[in-house]
Amino acid sequence: MVHGDQDTRARGTVESPWRIGTRGSLLALTQAGTVRDALIAAGQHAELVIVKTAGDKSSDPVEKIGVGVFTAALREELAAQTVDIAVHSYKDLPTAPDERFTIAAVPPREDPRDALVARDGLVLGELPAGSVIGTSAPRRAAQLRALGLGLEVVPLRGNLDTRMRKVAEGELDAVVVARAGLVRIGRTDVITESLEPVQMLPAPAQGALAVECRAEDTELATILSALDDPGTRAAVAAERALLAELEAGCTAPVGALAEVVESLDDDGRVVEELSLRGGAAAIDGSDVIRASVVGSLANAAELGRSLARELLELGARDLLSAPPVGAAVDSNPSPMENNP
C-alpha cells in the first residue's frame, strides 16, 4: 500500500483518488462530503469510504460505550492504510494526541450552539413543567436541570432523524441537539430555538471538524492545510485544552466556547483576541460553575489550561466527580434515568 512523501505524489488522481474515511450516517457523510468537494475543487480526486464504528452498532448511551468510540474505527482504518484521510466531529476526538496522526485541517466552524427541537414550535421557556426532553449529553442534561424549569430529562441515542421523529410522534416533548448537525443536513426548519451560551454552554469543539491524516504523509497534510481556518483551530485548541486540564472526557458535563473578538491594544490599534468561556455543572443541576478569560490566539492552549485551573479553584472537581448520568439523582428524578 502506498504512503509517505514519495508515494503520495501519485495519489489524488483519477486512478488513485484520496480515500476519505467516514461513518455512514447522513451527518457524517455530509461532513466528509464537504472535505471531498473542497479537495476536488482544488484539483485533487477524492472519494468517500464508509467505515462502521462500534457506536453505530450499539444502542447504549455514549458514556457507557466509551469516549472516542466514533473515532477509534476511523483511526484504525487510517493506520491500516485502507483510507488516507479521516473526517471527525472534533468534539468526539479524545483530548490526548495520537502521534500516529496529524490534524492537517480544522475547517471553518459551523454555529456551535445547541438547538431545541420542540413540539408545537415551543421555545425552552414555554415548555410546561414535567415536559420530557431528550438529550444524548450529560453536559446538556446537567445544564437543562440547572435552569430549574422542572423538565424531565431522559437519555437519547440515535441519528438526528430518529431524535426528531421522537418529537414528531409525541414520544418526547423536545430534544436538544447540536445546531451544526441540523445546519449541515439542511434541517434548520425543525429548530424551535437556538440556545444561547448563557443558557447552554456548548461542548468543547462543537460544530468543528477535524481532518486527519497519517503523520508521515506530510505532502497530503500540506494539501489538506489549505482547508484550515486559523481562528477555528485556535478556538478549538483553547476549548479542548480546558477539557484536558479538567481531566474530563467528551461525555463530561463540561462546556466551553472560544470566539475570536476584536479589541484595541495600548496604541489604539485593532487586534484579534480569543475570548473563552468555560463551565462545569453537577449532573443533577444543583450547581454550575462558570468563568471566562481573554487572551492571545497564539497562546490558545495555555488560555484554556489557565481557565480550567480557575474552574478547579472554584470547585469544578467536586461537580465533575458527582454520580454519572444513569445514576439516581435527588433533583428532578426520572423513571427513565436508569434505563440504557
mmCIF file of C-alpha atoms in Angstrom:
data_model
loop_
_atom_site.group_PDB
_atom_site.id
_atom_site.type_symbol
_atom_site.label_atom_id
_atom_site.label_comp_id
_atom_site.label_asym_id
_atom_site.label_seq_id
_atom_site.Cartn_x
_atom_site.Cartn_y
_atom_site.Cartn_z
ATOM 1 C CA MET A 1 0.000 0.000 0.000
ATOM 2 C CA VAL A 2 1.458 3.381 -0.911
ATOM 3 C CA HIS A 3 2.106 6.013 1.710
ATOM 4 C CA GLY A 4 4.726 8.557 2.691
ATOM 5 C CA ASP A 5 6.040 11.631 0.913
ATOM 6 C CA GLN A 6 7.492 9.931 -2.138
ATOM 7 C CA ASP A 7 4.409 7.884 -2.960
ATOM 8 C CA THR A 8 1.695 10.472 -2.213
ATOM 9 C CA ARG A 9 2.766 12.354 -5.357
ATOM 10 C CA ALA A 10 0.933 9.702 -7.371
ATOM 11 C CA ARG A 11 -2.207 9.998 -5.267
ATOM 12 C CA GLY A 12 -5.166 12.291 -5.735
ATOM 13 C CA THR A 13 -5.542 11.187 -9.352
ATOM 14 C CA VAL A 14 -8.436 9.588 -11.202
ATOM 15 C CA GLU A 15 -6.663 6.232 -10.971
ATOM 16 C CA SER A 16 -5.758 6.634 -7.301
ATOM 17 C CA PRO A 17 -8.069 9.108 -5.537
ATOM 18 C CA TRP A 18 -7.659 10.115 -1.919
ATOM 19 C CA ARG A 19 -9.835 7.822 0.224
ATOM 20 C CA ILE A 20 -11.750 9.707 2.904
ATOM 21 C CA GLY A 21 -12.973 7.546 5.788
ATOM 22 C CA THR A 22 -16.344 8.427 7.291
ATOM 23 C CA ARG A 23 -19.178 6.969 9.319
ATOM 24 C CA GLY A 24 -22.247 6.061 7.299
ATOM 25 C CA SER A 25 -24.773 8.424 8.885
ATOM 26 C CA LEU A 26 -26.249 11.249 6.835
ATOM 27 C CA LEU A 27 -24.481 13.829 9.008
ATOM 28 C CA ALA A 28 -21.094 12.108 8.807
ATOM 29 C CA LEU A 29 -21.393 11.641 5.044
ATOM 30 C CA THR A 30 -22.348 15.285 4.633
ATOM 31 C CA GLN A 31 -19.396 16.457 6.738
ATOM 32 C CA ALA A 32 -16.916 14.241 4.910
ATOM 33 C CA GLY A 33 -18.502 15.286 1.623
ATOM 34 C CA THR A 34 -17.554 18.920 2.254
ATOM 35 C CA VAL A 35 -13.905 17.856 2.532
ATOM 36 C CA ARG A 36 -14.149 15.695 -0.602
ATOM 37 C CA ASP A 37 -15.741 18.566 -2.540
ATOM 38 C CA ALA A 38 -13.089 21.023 -1.368
ATOM 39 C CA LEU A 39 -10.319 18.669 -2.488
ATOM 40 C CA ILE A 40 -11.971 18.186 -5.865
ATOM 41 C CA ALA A 41 -12.331 21.961 -6.248
ATOM 42 C CA ALA A 42 -8.585 22.216 -5.593
ATOM 43 C CA GLY A 43 -7.845 19.821 -8.453
ATOM 44 C CA GLN A 44 -7.488 16.649 -6.375
ATOM 45 C CA HIS A 45 -9.518 13.472 -6.842
ATOM 46 C CA ALA A 46 -11.152 12.040 -3.740
ATOM 47 C CA GLU A 47 -13.847 9.559 -2.733
ATOM 48 C CA LEU A 48 -15.698 8.572 0.447
ATOM 49 C CA VAL A 49 -15.154 5.207 2.161
ATOM 50 C CA ILE A 50 -17.784 4.223 4.764
ATOM 51 C CA VAL A 51 -16.416 2.733 7.993
ATOM 52 C CA LYS A 52 -18.660 1.006 10.555
ATOM 53 C CA THR A 53 -17.954 2.031 14.161
ATOM 54 C CA ALA A 54 -18.851 0.407 17.476
ATOM 55 C CA GLY A 55 -21.045 3.398 18.206
ATOM 56 C CA ASP A 56 -23.101 2.698 15.088
ATOM 57 C CA LYS A 57 -23.646 -0.907 16.187
ATOM 58 C CA SER A 58 -24.710 -0.178 19.780
ATOM 59 C CA SER A 59 -27.785 1.459 21.268
ATOM 60 C CA ASP A 60 -26.096 2.059 24.630
ATOM 61 C CA PRO A 61 -25.541 5.636 25.860
ATOM 62 C CA VAL A 62 -22.252 7.190 24.727
ATOM 63 C CA GLU A 63 -20.858 7.341 28.277
ATOM 64 C CA LYS A 64 -21.333 3.560 28.558
ATOM 65 C CA ILE A 65 -19.783 2.768 25.161
ATOM 66 C CA GLY A 66 -16.712 4.876 25.931
ATOM 67 C CA VAL A 67 -15.027 8.101 24.935
ATOM 68 C CA GLY A 68 -13.814 8.244 21.353
ATOM 69 C CA VAL A 69 -15.839 5.250 20.139
ATOM 70 C CA PHE A 70 -16.937 7.084 16.990
ATOM 71 C CA THR A 71 -13.368 7.983 16.041
ATOM 72 C CA ALA A 72 -11.481 4.821 17.002
ATOM 73 C CA ALA A 73 -12.639 2.781 13.996
ATOM 74 C CA LEU A 74 -11.767 5.587 11.579
ATOM 75 C CA ARG A 75 -8.295 5.846 13.077
ATOM 76 C CA GLU A 76 -7.818 2.075 12.816
ATOM 77 C CA GLU A 77 -8.554 2.242 9.084
ATOM 78 C CA LEU A 78 -6.222 5.226 8.741
ATOM 79 C CA ALA A 79 -3.417 3.357 10.499
ATOM 80 C CA ALA A 80 -4.082 0.274 8.349
ATOM 81 C CA GLN A 81 -3.788 2.496 5.228
ATOM 82 C CA THR A 82 -7.200 1.456 3.918
ATOM 83 C CA VAL A 83 -8.121 5.161 3.977
ATOM 84 C CA ASP A 84 -5.898 8.227 3.604
ATOM 85 C CA ILE A 85 -7.996 10.851 5.385
ATOM 86 C CA ALA A 86 -10.447 10.710 8.289
ATOM 87 C CA VAL A 87 -13.072 13.378 8.941
ATOM 88 C CA HIS A 88 -14.180 13.577 12.567
ATOM 89 C CA SER A 89 -16.613 15.664 14.544
ATOM 90 C CA TYR A 90 -13.833 17.301 16.538
ATOM 91 C CA LYS A 91 -15.719 17.067 19.830
ATOM 92 C CA ASP A 92 -15.664 13.238 19.550
ATOM 93 C CA LEU A 93 -11.852 13.051 19.490
ATOM 94 C CA PRO A 94 -10.025 12.135 22.718
ATOM 95 C CA THR A 95 -8.071 15.112 24.059
ATOM 96 C CA ALA A 96 -4.816 13.120 24.252
ATOM 97 C CA PRO A 97 -2.896 13.404 20.957
ATOM 98 C CA ASP A 98 -2.145 10.292 18.911
ATOM 99 C CA GLU A 99 1.379 10.510 17.487
ATOM 100 C CA ARG A 100 0.448 8.308 14.503
ATOM 101 C CA PHE A 101 -1.734 11.047 13.049
ATOM 102 C CA THR A 102 -1.810 14.764 12.393
ATOM 103 C CA ILE A 103 -4.855 17.020 12.261
ATOM 104 C CA ALA A 104 -3.977 18.663 8.979
ATOM 105 C CA ALA A 105 -7.003 20.964 8.808
ATOM 106 C CA VAL A 106 -9.701 22.416 11.023
ATOM 107 C CA PRO A 107 -12.157 23.953 8.516
ATOM 108 C CA PRO A 108 -14.303 26.991 9.373
ATOM 109 C CA ARG A 109 -16.646 26.125 12.207
ATOM 110 C CA GLU A 110 -20.403 25.845 11.896
ATOM 111 C CA ASP A 111 -22.579 27.565 14.532
ATOM 112 C CA PRO A 112 -21.509 25.879 17.814
ATOM 113 C CA ARG A 113 -24.737 26.466 19.738
ATOM 114 C CA ASP A 114 -27.150 23.789 20.886
ATOM 115 C CA ALA A 115 -30.614 23.737 19.341
ATOM 116 C CA LEU A 116 -34.016 22.908 20.755
ATOM 117 C CA VAL A 117 -36.449 20.903 18.634
ATOM 118 C CA ALA A 118 -39.768 21.052 20.491
ATOM 119 C CA ARG A 119 -43.401 20.185 19.839
ATOM 120 C CA ASP A 120 -45.771 22.889 18.697
ATOM 121 C CA GLY A 121 -42.934 25.300 17.925
ATOM 122 C CA LEU A 122 -42.263 25.933 21.625
ATOM 123 C CA VAL A 123 -39.106 27.582 22.966
ATOM 124 C CA LEU A 124 -37.437 26.286 26.118
ATOM 125 C CA GLY A 125 -39.157 28.729 28.470
ATOM 126 C CA GLU A 126 -42.579 27.773 27.115
ATOM 127 C CA LEU A 127 -42.293 24.043 27.848
ATOM 128 C CA PRO A 128 -44.584 23.214 30.790
ATOM 129 C CA ALA A 129 -43.054 21.741 33.952
ATOM 130 C CA GLY A 130 -42.893 17.973 33.618
ATOM 131 C CA SER A 131 -42.208 18.085 29.871
ATOM 132 C CA VAL A 132 -39.980 15.196 28.759
ATOM 133 C CA ILE A 133 -36.840 16.382 26.971
ATOM 134 C CA GLY A 134 -34.255 14.029 25.455
ATOM 135 C CA THR A 135 -30.515 14.584 25.136
ATOM 136 C CA SER A 136 -27.505 12.390 24.475
ATOM 137 C CA ALA A 137 -25.087 14.502 26.535
ATOM 138 C CA PRO A 138 -24.645 14.685 30.322
ATOM 139 C CA ARG A 139 -23.460 18.278 29.717
ATOM 140 C CA ARG A 140 -26.822 19.238 28.237
ATOM 141 C CA ALA A 141 -28.753 17.285 30.856
ATOM 142 C CA ALA A 142 -26.896 18.995 33.692
ATOM 143 C CA GLN A 143 -27.410 22.478 32.260
ATOM 144 C CA LEU A 144 -31.073 21.822 31.497
ATOM 145 C CA ARG A 145 -31.663 20.731 35.087
ATOM 146 C CA ALA A 146 -29.745 23.754 36.373
ATOM 147 C CA LEU A 147 -32.205 26.084 34.623
ATOM 148 C CA GLY A 148 -34.814 24.991 37.157
ATOM 149 C CA LEU A 149 -37.652 24.626 34.661
ATOM 150 C CA GLY A 150 -38.925 21.348 36.116
ATOM 151 C CA LEU A 151 -38.200 19.401 32.941
ATOM 152 C CA GLU A 152 -37.861 15.612 32.914
ATOM 153 C CA VAL A 153 -34.530 14.944 31.196
ATOM 154 C CA VAL A 154 -34.058 11.480 29.652
ATOM 155 C CA PRO A 155 -31.163 9.794 27.782
ATOM 156 C CA LEU A 156 -31.310 9.740 23.996
ATOM 157 C CA ARG A 157 -29.497 7.833 21.248
ATOM 158 C CA GLY A 158 -29.953 7.536 17.509
ATOM 159 C CA ASN A 159 -29.207 9.691 14.495
ATOM 160 C CA LEU A 160 -30.716 13.134 14.033
ATOM 161 C CA ASP A 161 -33.733 11.844 12.100
ATOM 162 C CA THR A 162 -34.509 9.340 14.861
ATOM 163 C CA ARG A 163 -34.275 12.031 17.524
ATOM 164 C CA MET A 164 -36.516 14.450 15.648
ATOM 165 C CA ARG A 165 -39.033 11.680 14.975
ATOM 166 C CA LYS A 166 -39.402 11.071 18.726
ATOM 167 C CA VAL A 167 -40.709 14.647 18.994
ATOM 168 C CA ALA A 168 -42.881 14.462 15.869
ATOM 169 C CA GLU A 169 -44.525 11.242 17.096
ATOM 170 C CA GLY A 170 -45.124 12.575 20.619
ATOM 171 C CA GLU A 171 -42.739 10.244 22.440
ATOM 172 C CA LEU A 172 -40.832 13.314 23.674
ATOM 173 C CA ASP A 173 -41.833 16.940 24.103
ATOM 174 C CA ALA A 174 -38.434 18.143 22.890
ATOM 175 C CA VAL A 175 -34.845 17.183 22.185
ATOM 176 C CA VAL A 176 -31.637 19.204 22.385
ATOM 177 C CA VAL A 177 -29.047 18.552 19.656
ATOM 178 C CA ALA A 178 -26.091 20.358 18.113
ATOM 179 C CA ARG A 179 -27.309 23.112 15.806
ATOM 180 C CA ALA A 180 -24.366 22.474 13.474
ATOM 181 C CA GLY A 181 -25.630 18.996 12.604
ATOM 182 C CA LEU A 182 -29.056 20.293 11.599
ATOM 183 C CA VAL A 183 -27.466 23.055 9.524
ATOM 184 C CA ARG A 184 -25.243 20.571 7.703
ATOM 185 C CA ILE A 185 -28.108 18.251 6.747
ATOM 186 C CA GLY A 186 -30.374 21.158 5.786
ATOM 187 C CA ARG A 187 -32.915 20.752 8.600
ATOM 188 C CA THR A 188 -32.852 24.121 10.339
ATOM 189 C CA ASP A 189 -36.620 24.242 9.755
ATOM 190 C CA VAL A 190 -37.172 21.984 12.788
ATOM 191 C CA ILE A 191 -35.268 24.237 15.205
ATOM 192 C CA THR A 192 -37.652 25.984 17.579
ATOM 193 C CA GLU A 193 -34.887 27.801 19.480
ATOM 194 C CA SER A 194 -31.126 28.208 19.168
ATOM 195 C CA LEU A 195 -29.865 28.130 22.754
ATOM 196 C CA GLU A 196 -27.528 30.979 23.611
ATOM 197 C CA PRO A 197 -24.324 30.068 25.509
ATOM 198 C CA VAL A 198 -25.583 31.895 28.606
ATOM 199 C CA GLN A 199 -28.308 29.203 28.817
ATOM 200 C CA MET A 200 -26.431 26.232 27.411
ATOM 201 C CA LEU A 201 -22.649 26.358 27.043
ATOM 202 C CA PRO A 202 -21.699 24.117 24.078
ATOM 203 C CA ALA A 203 -19.392 21.117 24.215
ATOM 204 C CA PRO A 204 -15.717 21.887 23.564
ATOM 205 C CA ALA A 205 -15.142 21.869 19.769
ATOM 206 C CA GLN A 206 -18.874 21.541 18.992
ATOM 207 C CA GLY A 207 -19.571 22.467 15.367
ATOM 208 C CA ALA A 208 -15.926 21.957 14.316
ATOM 209 C CA LEU A 209 -14.447 19.241 12.112
ATOM 210 C CA ALA A 210 -11.003 17.622 12.358
ATOM 211 C CA VAL A 211 -9.446 16.481 9.078
ATOM 212 C CA GLU A 212 -6.800 13.912 9.956
ATOM 213 C CA CYS A 213 -4.129 12.006 8.035
ATOM 214 C CA ARG A 214 -1.126 9.841 8.902
ATOM 215 C CA ALA A 215 1.749 11.779 10.427
ATOM 216 C CA GLU A 216 4.222 10.616 7.779
ATOM 217 C CA ASP A 217 2.006 11.808 4.897
ATOM 218 C CA THR A 218 3.408 15.320 5.018
ATOM 219 C CA GLU A 219 2.626 16.123 1.398
ATOM 220 C CA LEU A 220 -1.025 15.169 1.902
ATOM 221 C CA ALA A 221 -1.041 17.245 5.112
ATOM 222 C CA THR A 222 0.163 20.216 3.070
ATOM 223 C CA ILE A 223 -2.651 19.726 0.553
ATOM 224 C CA LEU A 224 -5.225 19.481 3.352
ATOM 225 C CA SER A 225 -3.831 22.529 5.160
ATOM 226 C CA ALA A 226 -5.467 24.727 2.515
ATOM 227 C CA LEU A 227 -8.789 23.836 4.203
ATOM 228 C CA ASP A 228 -7.617 25.097 7.620
ATOM 229 C CA ASP A 229 -9.195 28.079 9.384
ATOM 230 C CA PRO A 230 -6.725 29.543 11.922
ATOM 231 C CA GLY A 231 -9.428 31.171 14.036
ATOM 232 C CA THR A 232 -11.368 27.930 14.383
ATOM 233 C CA ARG A 233 -8.167 25.992 15.128
ATOM 234 C CA ALA A 234 -7.241 28.430 17.908
ATOM 235 C CA ALA A 235 -10.746 28.357 19.403
ATOM 236 C CA VAL A 236 -10.844 24.558 19.418
ATOM 237 C CA ALA A 237 -7.328 24.370 20.888
ATOM 238 C CA ALA A 238 -8.410 26.557 23.816
ATOM 239 C CA GLU A 239 -11.629 24.650 24.441
ATOM 240 C CA ARG A 240 -10.016 21.207 24.287
ATOM 241 C CA ALA A 241 -7.076 22.284 26.459
ATOM 242 C CA LEU A 242 -9.619 23.329 29.090
ATOM 243 C CA LEU A 243 -11.284 19.911 28.850
ATOM 244 C CA ALA A 244 -7.952 18.081 29.086
ATOM 245 C CA GLU A 245 -6.787 20.143 32.070
ATOM 246 C CA LEU A 246 -10.017 19.278 33.861
ATOM 247 C CA GLU A 247 -9.157 15.618 33.079
ATOM 248 C CA ALA A 248 -12.651 15.219 31.693
ATOM 249 C CA GLY A 249 -13.791 13.224 28.674
ATOM 250 C CA CYS A 250 -16.127 14.254 25.867
ATOM 251 C CA THR A 251 -19.158 12.956 27.823
ATOM 252 C CA ALA A 252 -18.426 15.015 30.966
ATOM 253 C CA PRO A 253 -20.751 17.877 31.971
ATOM 254 C CA VAL A 254 -18.240 20.496 30.796
ATOM 255 C CA GLY A 255 -18.983 23.316 28.373
ATOM 256 C CA ALA A 256 -16.574 25.694 26.651
ATOM 257 C CA LEU A 257 -16.767 28.246 23.885
ATOM 258 C CA ALA A 258 -13.946 30.348 22.447
ATOM 259 C CA GLU A 259 -14.577 33.140 19.959
ATOM 260 C CA VAL A 260 -12.255 35.465 18.062
ATOM 261 C CA VAL A 261 -13.035 39.052 19.103
ATOM 262 C CA GLU A 262 -11.607 42.434 18.157
ATOM 263 C CA SER A 263 -10.161 44.747 20.786
ATOM 264 C CA LEU A 264 -7.812 47.737 20.959
ATOM 265 C CA ASP A 265 -4.186 47.495 22.055
ATOM 266 C CA ASP A 266 -2.336 50.169 24.039
ATOM 267 C CA ASP A 267 -1.652 52.109 20.838
ATOM 268 C CA GLY A 268 -5.292 52.110 19.775
ATOM 269 C CA ARG A 269 -4.812 49.521 17.035
ATOM 270 C CA VAL A 270 -7.443 46.861 16.400
ATOM 271 C CA VAL A 271 -6.142 43.399 17.320
ATOM 272 C CA GLU A 272 -7.754 39.987 17.370
ATOM 273 C CA GLU A 273 -8.004 38.152 20.678
ATOM 274 C CA LEU A 274 -9.586 34.944 21.892
ATOM 275 C CA SER A 275 -12.490 35.177 24.326
ATOM 276 C CA LEU A 276 -13.010 31.893 26.167
ATOM 277 C CA ARG A 277 -15.923 30.890 28.403
ATOM 278 C CA GLY A 278 -15.928 27.648 30.327
ATOM 279 C CA GLY A 279 -18.193 25.912 32.797
ATOM 280 C CA ALA A 280 -18.847 22.727 34.716
ATOM 281 C CA ALA A 281 -22.162 21.527 36.101
ATOM 282 C CA ALA A 282 -23.323 18.990 38.640
ATOM 283 C CA ILE A 283 -25.192 16.268 36.760
ATOM 284 C CA ASP A 284 -28.271 16.829 38.945
ATOM 285 C CA GLY A 285 -28.266 20.531 38.062
ATOM 286 C CA SER A 286 -27.718 21.603 41.670
ATOM 287 C CA ASP A 287 -24.697 23.765 40.871
ATOM 288 C CA VAL A 288 -22.986 25.350 37.873
ATOM 289 C CA ILE A 289 -19.564 26.997 37.890
ATOM 290 C CA ARG A 290 -18.590 29.377 35.083
ATOM 291 C CA ALA A 291 -15.616 31.602 34.335
ATOM 292 C CA SER A 292 -14.145 33.455 31.364
ATOM 293 C CA VAL A 293 -10.859 34.854 30.108
ATOM 294 C CA VAL A 294 -9.496 36.819 27.136
ATOM 295 C CA GLY A 295 -6.042 36.327 25.666
ATOM 296 C CA SER A 296 -3.859 35.878 22.606
ATOM 297 C CA LEU A 297 -4.752 33.482 19.789
ATOM 298 C CA ALA A 298 -1.113 32.383 19.789
ATOM 299 C CA ASN A 299 -1.484 31.147 23.373
ATOM 300 C CA ALA A 300 -4.843 29.433 22.852
ATOM 301 C CA ALA A 301 -3.999 26.171 24.597
ATOM 302 C CA GLU A 302 -2.489 27.889 27.633
ATOM 303 C CA LEU A 303 -5.556 30.122 27.800
ATOM 304 C CA GLY A 304 -7.702 27.004 28.061
ATOM 305 C CA ARG A 305 -5.497 25.444 30.723
ATOM 306 C CA SER A 306 -5.474 28.613 32.830
ATOM 307 C CA LEU A 307 -9.272 28.898 32.709
ATOM 308 C CA ALA A 308 -9.564 25.231 33.686
ATOM 309 C CA ARG A 309 -7.352 25.866 36.709
ATOM 310 C CA GLU A 310 -9.597 28.763 37.694
ATOM 311 C CA LEU A 311 -12.657 26.497 37.406
ATOM 312 C CA LEU A 312 -10.931 23.908 39.578
ATOM 313 C CA GLU A 313 -10.186 26.552 42.200
ATOM 314 C CA LEU A 314 -13.885 27.459 42.147
ATOM 315 C CA GLY A 315 -14.842 23.843 42.891
ATOM 316 C CA ALA A 316 -15.278 22.195 39.468
ATOM 317 C CA ARG A 317 -13.607 18.969 40.566
ATOM 318 C CA ASP A 318 -16.351 18.239 43.071
ATOM 319 C CA LEU A 319 -19.018 18.765 40.411
ATOM 320 C CA LEU A 320 -17.271 16.504 37.911
ATOM 321 C CA SER A 321 -16.884 13.706 40.464
ATOM 322 C CA ALA A 322 -20.660 13.580 41.010
ATOM 323 C CA PRO A 323 -22.530 10.356 40.018
ATOM 324 C CA PRO A 324 -22.593 9.813 36.245
ATOM 325 C CA VAL A 325 -25.722 10.047 34.163
ATOM 326 C CA GLY A 326 -27.728 6.882 34.612
ATOM 327 C CA ALA A 327 -27.338 7.038 38.393
ATOM 328 C CA ALA A 328 -30.243 8.153 40.530
ATOM 329 C CA VAL A 329 -30.247 11.860 41.367
ATOM 330 C CA ASP A 330 -32.118 13.779 44.047
ATOM 331 C CA SER A 331 -33.163 16.708 41.877
ATOM 332 C CA ASN A 332 -35.747 16.151 39.151
ATOM 333 C CA PRO A 333 -35.633 12.340 39.239
ATOM 334 C CA SER A 334 -36.779 10.497 36.146
ATOM 335 C CA PRO A 335 -38.093 6.926 35.922
ATOM 336 C CA MET A 336 -36.018 6.508 32.756
ATOM 337 C CA GLU A 337 -32.706 7.589 34.271
ATOM 338 C CA ASN A 338 -31.549 4.031 34.937
ATOM 339 C CA ASN A 339 -32.524 2.677 31.523
ATOM 340 C CA PRO A 340 -29.973 2.309 28.694
#
